[in-house]
């Protein structure tokens, strides 16, 4: 669950702030909550269990597509926001997706840090390190928005304070999965519907494939 939401009209155009290495394309999957932090109560489980299972599903899809995947947790462990950011920053990823789930709202809610964008990254404090990456994070959110919309999933874009992500030095987006209330059928609307989960996971993988090809294109120019 992500509490506050400031709607944004559109994502900014892609501007490369730090071109990634062409050979190794690293994605960090951050399954939110865990341990004593249960997250939101979903219909049939706690958010922490949903995000871990979804992270494992998405990791398999990404590995099959040639990504190097680093996760912030692989079990029901409590991991604080600073530790999550340390893991992400150490991996030097080209994208980080922080995975959440919510019983409220509909479709997928994408959040980028609400920190103001700065270009000079030399003197950034730990808690605001993401401010040098806002434009790239908005661009990543745009790529995810396109892929999900293409897959027929409703997307909402927002900006909010994101403990963890605010300290990350990479393009980073929080992806909050809510039931698909646009669906006619009851089964299709539920968070634990396997077809819905797989549609979302496949679309996120497709978005990252597109993100990787854009990055490689930027390198060639
Ligand atoms: Zn959450």
PDB file of C-alpha atoms and ligand atoms in Angstrom:
ATOM      1  CA  UNK A   1       0.000   0.000   0.000  1.00  0.00           C
ATOM      2  CA  UNK A   2       1.199   3.477  -0.834  1.00  0.00           C
ATOM      3  CA  UNK A   3      -0.677   6.146   1.048  1.00  0.00           C
ATOM      4  CA  UNK A   4      -0.463   9.552  -0.592  1.00  0.00           C
ATOM      5  CA  UNK A   5      -1.006  10.255  -4.258  1.00  0.00           C
ATOM      6  CA  UNK A   6      -0.321  13.349  -6.318  1.00  0.00           C
ATOM      7  CA  UNK A   7      -1.567  12.793  -9.820  1.00  0.00           C
ATOM      8  CA  UNK A   8       0.655  13.801 -12.685  1.00  0.00           C
ATOM      9  CA  UNK A   9      -0.626  14.495 -16.150  1.00  0.00           C
ATOM     10  CA  UNK A  10       2.119  12.854 -18.159  1.00  0.00           C
ATOM     11  CA  UNK A  11       5.579  11.469 -17.940  1.00  0.00           C
ATOM     12  CA  UNK A  12       8.491  13.610 -19.026  1.00  0.00           C
ATOM     13  CA  UNK A  13      10.345  12.810 -22.215  1.00  0.00           C
ATOM     14  CA  UNK A  14      13.277  10.453 -21.957  1.00  0.00           C
ATOM     15  CA  UNK A  15      16.563  12.174 -21.243  1.00  0.00           C
ATOM     16  CA  UNK A  16      19.500   9.893 -20.566  1.00  0.00           C
ATOM     17  CA  UNK A  17      21.316  10.921 -17.383  1.00  0.00           C
ATOM     18  CA  UNK A  18      23.728   7.986 -17.265  1.00  0.00           C
ATOM     19  CA  UNK A  19      23.905   5.547 -20.150  1.00  0.00           C
ATOM     20  CA  UNK A  20      23.937   1.946 -18.939  1.00  0.00           C
ATOM     21  CA  UNK A  21      26.501  -0.640 -19.895  1.00  0.00           C
ATOM     22  CA  UNK A  22      25.373  -2.556 -22.991  1.00  0.00           C
ATOM     23  CA  UNK A  23      26.538  -6.004 -21.909  1.00  0.00           C
ATOM     24  CA  UNK A  24      24.858  -6.496 -18.564  1.00  0.00           C
ATOM     25  CA  UNK A  25      21.356  -5.188 -17.943  1.00  0.00           C
ATOM     26  CA  UNK A  26      20.482  -5.330 -14.261  1.00  0.00           C
ATOM     27  CA  UNK A  27      16.967  -5.056 -12.849  1.00  0.00           C
ATOM     28  CA  UNK A  28      16.282  -4.863  -9.121  1.00  0.00           C
ATOM     29  CA  UNK A  29      12.973  -6.309  -7.912  1.00  0.00           C
ATOM     30  CA  UNK A  30      12.022  -4.968  -4.508  1.00  0.00           C
ATOM     31  CA  UNK A  31       9.189  -6.973  -2.938  1.00  0.00           C
ATOM     32  CA  UNK A  32       7.797  -4.447  -0.462  1.00  0.00           C
ATOM     33  CA  UNK A  33       7.068  -5.281   3.204  1.00  0.00           C
ATOM     34  CA  UNK A  34       8.034  -8.627   4.811  1.00  0.00           C
ATOM     35  CA  UNK A  35       8.639 -10.044   8.282  1.00  0.00           C
ATOM     36  CA  UNK A  36       6.658  -8.116  10.896  1.00  0.00           C
ATOM     37  CA  UNK A  37       5.670  -5.559   8.283  1.00  0.00           C
ATOM     38  CA  UNK A  38       2.609  -7.275   6.793  1.00  0.00           C
ATOM     39  CA  UNK A  39       1.655  -4.445   4.437  1.00  0.00           C
ATOM     40  CA  UNK A  40      -1.998  -4.093   3.504  1.00  0.00           C
ATOM     41  CA  UNK A  41      -4.541  -6.808   4.211  1.00  0.00           C
ATOM     42  CA  UNK A  42      -5.629  -8.103   0.818  1.00  0.00           C
ATOM     43  CA  UNK A  43      -8.667 -10.284   0.187  1.00  0.00           C
ATOM     44  CA  UNK A  44      -6.956 -13.633   0.827  1.00  0.00           C
ATOM     45  CA  UNK A  45      -3.450 -12.822   2.042  1.00  0.00           C
ATOM     46  CA  UNK A  46      -1.180 -10.098   3.335  1.00  0.00           C
ATOM     47  CA  UNK A  47       0.515  -7.731   0.919  1.00  0.00           C
ATOM     48  CA  UNK A  48       3.969  -9.021   1.975  1.00  0.00           C
ATOM     49  CA  UNK A  49       3.119 -12.532   0.687  1.00  0.00           C
ATOM     50  CA  UNK A  50       1.672 -11.226  -2.579  1.00  0.00           C
ATOM     51  CA  UNK A  51       4.684  -9.030  -3.363  1.00  0.00           C
ATOM     52  CA  UNK A  52       7.146 -11.860  -2.665  1.00  0.00           C
ATOM     53  CA  UNK A  53       5.259 -14.330  -4.893  1.00  0.00           C
ATOM     54  CA  UNK A  54       4.910 -11.744  -7.646  1.00  0.00           C
ATOM     55  CA  UNK A  55       8.614 -10.859  -7.422  1.00  0.00           C
ATOM     56  CA  UNK A  56       9.506 -14.547  -7.900  1.00  0.00           C
ATOM     57  CA  UNK A  57       7.190 -14.812 -10.939  1.00  0.00           C
ATOM     58  CA  UNK A  58       8.575 -11.652 -12.508  1.00  0.00           C
ATOM     59  CA  UNK A  59      12.180 -12.657 -11.792  1.00  0.00           C
ATOM     60  CA  UNK A  60      11.648 -15.874 -13.799  1.00  0.00           C
ATOM     61  CA  UNK A  61      10.214 -13.942 -16.758  1.00  0.00           C
ATOM     62  CA  UNK A  62      13.088 -11.445 -16.704  1.00  0.00           C
ATOM     63  CA  UNK A  63      15.809 -14.094 -16.322  1.00  0.00           C
ATOM     64  CA  UNK A  64      14.353 -15.908 -19.339  1.00  0.00           C
ATOM     65  CA  UNK A  65      14.722 -12.655 -21.294  1.00  0.00           C
ATOM     66  CA  UNK A  66      18.403 -12.274 -20.447  1.00  0.00           C
ATOM     67  CA  UNK A  67      18.199  -9.764 -17.590  1.00  0.00           C
ATOM     68  CA  UNK A  68      20.402  -9.993 -14.518  1.00  0.00           C
ATOM     69  CA  UNK A  69      17.891  -9.808 -11.661  1.00  0.00           C
ATOM     70  CA  UNK A  70      18.750  -8.760  -8.111  1.00  0.00           C
ATOM     71  CA  UNK A  71      16.073  -8.993  -5.411  1.00  0.00           C
ATOM     72  CA  UNK A  72      15.865  -7.186  -2.079  1.00  0.00           C
ATOM     73  CA  UNK A  73      14.310 -10.246  -0.421  1.00  0.00           C
ATOM     74  CA  UNK A  74      13.646 -13.872  -1.370  1.00  0.00           C
ATOM     75  CA  UNK A  75      11.867 -14.896   1.815  1.00  0.00           C
ATOM     76  CA  UNK A  76       9.484 -13.524   4.440  1.00  0.00           C
ATOM     77  CA  UNK A  77      12.234 -11.313   5.875  1.00  0.00           C
ATOM     78  CA  UNK A  78      11.905  -7.808   7.278  1.00  0.00           C
ATOM     79  CA  UNK A  79      14.091  -5.467   5.196  1.00  0.00           C
ATOM     80  CA  UNK A  80      14.199  -1.753   6.045  1.00  0.00           C
ATOM     81  CA  UNK A  81      14.058   0.995   3.411  1.00  0.00           C
ATOM     82  CA  UNK A  82      17.750   1.921   3.851  1.00  0.00           C
ATOM     83  CA  UNK A  83      18.825  -1.685   3.331  1.00  0.00           C
ATOM     84  CA  UNK A  84      16.639  -1.959   0.213  1.00  0.00           C
ATOM     85  CA  UNK A  85      18.298   1.154  -1.207  1.00  0.00           C
ATOM     86  CA  UNK A  86      21.761  -0.198  -0.338  1.00  0.00           C
ATOM     87  CA  UNK A  87      21.040  -3.454  -2.190  1.00  0.00           C
ATOM     88  CA  UNK A  88      19.726  -1.551  -5.212  1.00  0.00           C
ATOM     89  CA  UNK A  89      22.575   0.974  -5.321  1.00  0.00           C
ATOM     90  CA  UNK A  90      25.198  -1.757  -4.947  1.00  0.00           C
ATOM     91  CA  UNK A  91      23.736  -3.637  -7.935  1.00  0.00           C
ATOM     92  CA  UNK A  92      24.001  -0.518 -10.156  1.00  0.00           C
ATOM     93  CA  UNK A  93      20.771  -1.450 -11.941  1.00  0.00           C
ATOM     94  CA  UNK A  94      19.270   0.118 -15.042  1.00  0.00           C
ATOM     95  CA  UNK A  95      15.819  -0.226 -13.468  1.00  0.00           C
ATOM     96  CA  UNK A  96      14.321  -0.904 -10.059  1.00  0.00           C
ATOM     97  CA  UNK A  97      10.702  -1.916  -9.549  1.00  0.00           C
ATOM     98  CA  UNK A  98       9.391  -1.722  -6.011  1.00  0.00           C
ATOM     99  CA  UNK A  99       6.368  -4.043  -5.840  1.00  0.00           C
ATOM    100  CA  UNK A 100       3.288  -3.276  -3.761  1.00  0.00           C
ATOM    101  CA  UNK A 101      -0.334  -4.438  -3.786  1.00  0.00           C
ATOM    102  CA  UNK A 102      -3.576  -2.859  -2.658  1.00  0.00           C
ATOM    103  CA  UNK A 103      -7.168  -3.940  -2.272  1.00  0.00           C
ATOM    104  CA  UNK A 104      -8.326  -0.398  -3.107  1.00  0.00           C
ATOM    105  CA  UNK A 105      -8.282   1.357  -6.453  1.00  0.00           C
ATOM    106  CA  UNK A 106      -8.206  -0.405  -9.798  1.00  0.00           C
ATOM    107  CA  UNK A 107      -5.510  -1.705 -12.108  1.00  0.00           C
ATOM    108  CA  UNK A 108      -1.904  -0.667 -11.655  1.00  0.00           C
ATOM    109  CA  UNK A 109      -0.813   2.449  -9.767  1.00  0.00           C
ATOM    110  CA  UNK A 110       2.654   3.650 -10.758  1.00  0.00           C
ATOM    111  CA  UNK A 111       4.526   5.999  -8.445  1.00  0.00           C
ATOM    112  CA  UNK A 112       7.699   7.985  -8.986  1.00  0.00           C
ATOM    113  CA  UNK A 113       9.403   9.784  -6.097  1.00  0.00           C
ATOM    114  CA  UNK A 114       7.992  13.240  -5.351  1.00  0.00           C
ATOM    115  CA  UNK A 115      11.515  14.664  -4.844  1.00  0.00           C
ATOM    116  CA  UNK A 116      12.270  17.632  -7.107  1.00  0.00           C
ATOM    117  CA  UNK A 117      14.507  16.756 -10.037  1.00  0.00           C
ATOM    118  CA  UNK A 118      18.089  18.041  -9.837  1.00  0.00           C
ATOM    119  CA  UNK A 119      20.762  17.726 -12.484  1.00  0.00           C
ATOM    120  CA  UNK A 120      23.899  18.218 -10.389  1.00  0.00           C
ATOM    121  CA  UNK A 121      24.225  14.962  -8.454  1.00  0.00           C
ATOM    122  CA  UNK A 122      27.566  15.720  -6.764  1.00  0.00           C
ATOM    123  CA  UNK A 123      26.292  16.824  -3.361  1.00  0.00           C
ATOM    124  CA  UNK A 124      23.178  14.765  -2.859  1.00  0.00           C
ATOM    125  CA  UNK A 125      22.294  13.514   0.596  1.00  0.00           C
ATOM    126  CA  UNK A 126      21.431   9.819   0.969  1.00  0.00           C
ATOM    127  CA  UNK A 127      17.720  10.411   1.596  1.00  0.00           C
ATOM    128  CA  UNK A 128      17.356  12.512  -1.559  1.00  0.00           C
ATOM    129  CA  UNK A 129      19.706  10.671  -3.930  1.00  0.00           C
ATOM    130  CA  UNK A 130      16.796   9.776  -6.219  1.00  0.00           C
ATOM    131  CA  UNK A 131      16.381  13.469  -7.135  1.00  0.00           C
ATOM    132  CA  UNK A 132      19.171  13.061  -9.722  1.00  0.00           C
ATOM    133  CA  UNK A 133      17.210  10.201 -11.319  1.00  0.00           C
ATOM    134  CA  UNK A 134      13.679  11.619 -11.449  1.00  0.00           C
ATOM    135  CA  UNK A 135      13.650  12.218 -15.202  1.00  0.00           C
ATOM    136  CA  UNK A 136      14.853   8.674 -15.914  1.00  0.00           C
ATOM    137  CA  UNK A 137      12.355   7.289 -13.390  1.00  0.00           C
ATOM    138  CA  UNK A 138       9.499   9.187 -15.069  1.00  0.00           C
ATOM    139  CA  UNK A 139      10.677   7.822 -18.384  1.00  0.00           C
ATOM    140  CA  UNK A 140      10.701   4.262 -16.996  1.00  0.00           C
ATOM    141  CA  UNK A 141       7.176   4.821 -15.625  1.00  0.00           C
ATOM    142  CA  UNK A 142       6.169   5.932 -19.138  1.00  0.00           C
ATOM    143  CA  UNK A 143       7.532   2.705 -20.657  1.00  0.00           C
ATOM    144  CA  UNK A 144       5.645   0.637 -18.061  1.00  0.00           C
ATOM    145  CA  UNK A 145       2.471   2.664 -18.615  1.00  0.00           C
ATOM    146  CA  UNK A 146       2.639   1.967 -22.376  1.00  0.00           C
ATOM    147  CA  UNK A 147       3.157  -1.769 -21.966  1.00  0.00           C
ATOM    148  CA  UNK A 148       0.383  -2.158 -19.382  1.00  0.00           C
ATOM    149  CA  UNK A 149      -2.054  -0.040 -21.393  1.00  0.00           C
ATOM    150  CA  UNK A 150      -1.203  -2.140 -24.457  1.00  0.00           C
ATOM    151  CA  UNK A 151      -2.095  -5.238 -22.400  1.00  0.00           C
ATOM    152  CA  UNK A 152      -5.476  -3.700 -21.550  1.00  0.00           C
ATOM    153  CA  UNK A 153      -4.640  -2.925 -17.917  1.00  0.00           C
ATOM    154  CA  UNK A 154      -5.791   0.371 -16.374  1.00  0.00           C
ATOM    155  CA  UNK A 155      -2.848   2.516 -15.197  1.00  0.00           C
ATOM    156  CA  UNK A 156      -2.738   5.473 -12.801  1.00  0.00           C
ATOM    157  CA  UNK A 157       0.436   7.578 -12.524  1.00  0.00           C
ATOM    158  CA  UNK A 158       1.387   9.413  -9.348  1.00  0.00           C
ATOM    159  CA  UNK A 159       4.217  11.052  -7.421  1.00  0.00           C
ATOM    160  CA  UNK A 160       4.750  10.449  -3.717  1.00  0.00           C
ATOM    161  CA  UNK A 161       7.447  10.199  -1.038  1.00  0.00           C
ATOM    162  CA  UNK A 162       8.890   6.700  -1.318  1.00  0.00           C
ATOM    163  CA  UNK A 163      11.156   5.594   1.547  1.00  0.00           C
ATOM    164  CA  UNK A 164      13.733   3.318  -0.041  1.00  0.00           C
ATOM    165  CA  UNK A 165      13.334   4.601  -3.583  1.00  0.00           C
ATOM    166  CA  UNK A 166      14.121   8.170  -2.446  1.00  0.00           C
ATOM    167  CA  UNK A 167      17.638   6.926  -1.583  1.00  0.00           C
ATOM    168  CA  UNK A 168      18.152   4.947  -4.803  1.00  0.00           C
ATOM    169  CA  UNK A 169      20.560   6.027  -7.543  1.00  0.00           C
ATOM    170  CA  UNK A 170      18.818   4.363 -10.483  1.00  0.00           C
ATOM    171  CA  UNK A 171      15.603   4.699 -12.493  1.00  0.00           C
ATOM    172  CA  UNK A 172      13.043   3.481  -9.956  1.00  0.00           C
ATOM    173  CA  UNK A 173       9.267   3.075  -9.982  1.00  0.00           C
ATOM    174  CA  UNK A 174       6.866   1.737  -7.364  1.00  0.00           C
ATOM    175  CA  UNK A 175       4.339  -0.602  -8.986  1.00  0.00           C
ATOM    176  CA  UNK A 176       1.199  -1.086  -6.893  1.00  0.00           C
ATOM    177  CA  UNK A 177      -1.091  -3.843  -8.132  1.00  0.00           C
ATOM    178  CA  UNK A 178      -4.802  -3.444  -7.353  1.00  0.00           C
ATOM    179  CA  UNK A 179      -7.760  -5.577  -8.489  1.00  0.00           C
ATOM    180  CA  UNK A 180      -8.846  -5.056 -12.084  1.00  0.00           C
ATOM    181  CA  UNK A 181     -12.232  -3.453 -11.522  1.00  0.00           C
ATOM    182  CA  UNK A 182     -12.677  -2.606 -15.176  1.00  0.00           C
ATOM    183  CA  UNK A 183     -13.216  -6.310 -15.868  1.00  0.00           C
ATOM    184  CA  UNK A 184     -16.764  -7.504 -16.464  1.00  0.00           C
ATOM    185  CA  UNK A 185     -16.232 -10.856 -14.772  1.00  0.00           C
ATOM    186  CA  UNK A 186     -15.748 -11.212 -11.011  1.00  0.00           C
ATOM    187  CA  UNK A 187     -12.942 -13.738 -11.499  1.00  0.00           C
ATOM    188  CA  UNK A 188     -10.977 -11.370 -13.723  1.00  0.00           C
ATOM    189  CA  UNK A 189     -11.153  -8.598 -11.161  1.00  0.00           C
ATOM    190  CA  UNK A 190      -9.492 -10.360  -8.268  1.00  0.00           C
ATOM    191  CA  UNK A 191      -5.873  -9.789  -7.197  1.00  0.00           C
ATOM    192  CA  UNK A 192      -5.284 -13.524  -6.830  1.00  0.00           C
ATOM    193  CA  UNK A 193      -6.552 -14.300 -10.330  1.00  0.00           C
ATOM    194  CA  UNK A 194      -3.708 -16.127 -12.079  1.00  0.00           C
ATOM    195  CA  UNK A 195      -4.551 -14.766 -15.544  1.00  0.00           C
ATOM    196  CA  UNK A 196      -4.575 -11.188 -14.289  1.00  0.00           C
ATOM    197  CA  UNK A 197      -1.272 -11.631 -12.422  1.00  0.00           C
ATOM    198  CA  UNK A 198       0.313 -13.189 -15.473  1.00  0.00           C
ATOM    199  CA  UNK A 199      -0.985 -10.412 -17.763  1.00  0.00           C
ATOM    200  CA  UNK A 200       0.565  -7.796 -15.462  1.00  0.00           C
ATOM    201  CA  UNK A 201       3.868  -9.699 -15.085  1.00  0.00           C
ATOM    202  CA  UNK A 202       4.181 -10.256 -18.854  1.00  0.00           C
ATOM    203  CA  UNK A 203       3.475  -6.573 -19.513  1.00  0.00           C
ATOM    204  CA  UNK A 204       6.112  -5.490 -16.962  1.00  0.00           C
ATOM    205  CA  UNK A 205       8.634  -7.832 -18.610  1.00  0.00           C
ATOM    206  CA  UNK A 206       7.724  -6.402 -22.036  1.00  0.00           C
ATOM    207  CA  UNK A 207       8.194  -2.869 -20.651  1.00  0.00           C
ATOM    208  CA  UNK A 208      11.684  -3.739 -19.419  1.00  0.00           C
ATOM    209  CA  UNK A 209      12.599  -5.336 -22.764  1.00  0.00           C
ATOM    210  CA  UNK A 210      11.555  -2.055 -24.420  1.00  0.00           C
ATOM    211  CA  UNK A 211      13.457  -0.057 -21.773  1.00  0.00           C
ATOM    212  CA  UNK A 212      16.585  -2.119 -22.476  1.00  0.00           C
ATOM    213  CA  UNK A 213      16.329  -1.624 -26.235  1.00  0.00           C
ATOM    214  CA  UNK A 214      15.852   2.145 -25.760  1.00  0.00           C
ATOM    215  CA  UNK A 215      18.961   2.236 -23.541  1.00  0.00           C
ATOM    216  CA  UNK A 216      21.005   0.338 -26.129  1.00  0.00           C
ATOM    217  CA  UNK A 217      19.709   2.665 -28.835  1.00  0.00           C
ATOM    218  CA  UNK A 218      20.803   5.704 -26.736  1.00  0.00           C
ATOM    219  CA  UNK A 219      24.276   4.181 -26.451  1.00  0.00           C
ATOM    220  CA  UNK A 220      24.594   3.843 -30.211  1.00  0.00           C
ATOM    221  CA  UNK A 221      23.784   7.528 -30.786  1.00  0.00           C
TER     222      UNK A 221
HETATM  223 ZN1  LIG B   1       2.806  -1.623   0.137  1.00  0.00          ZN
END
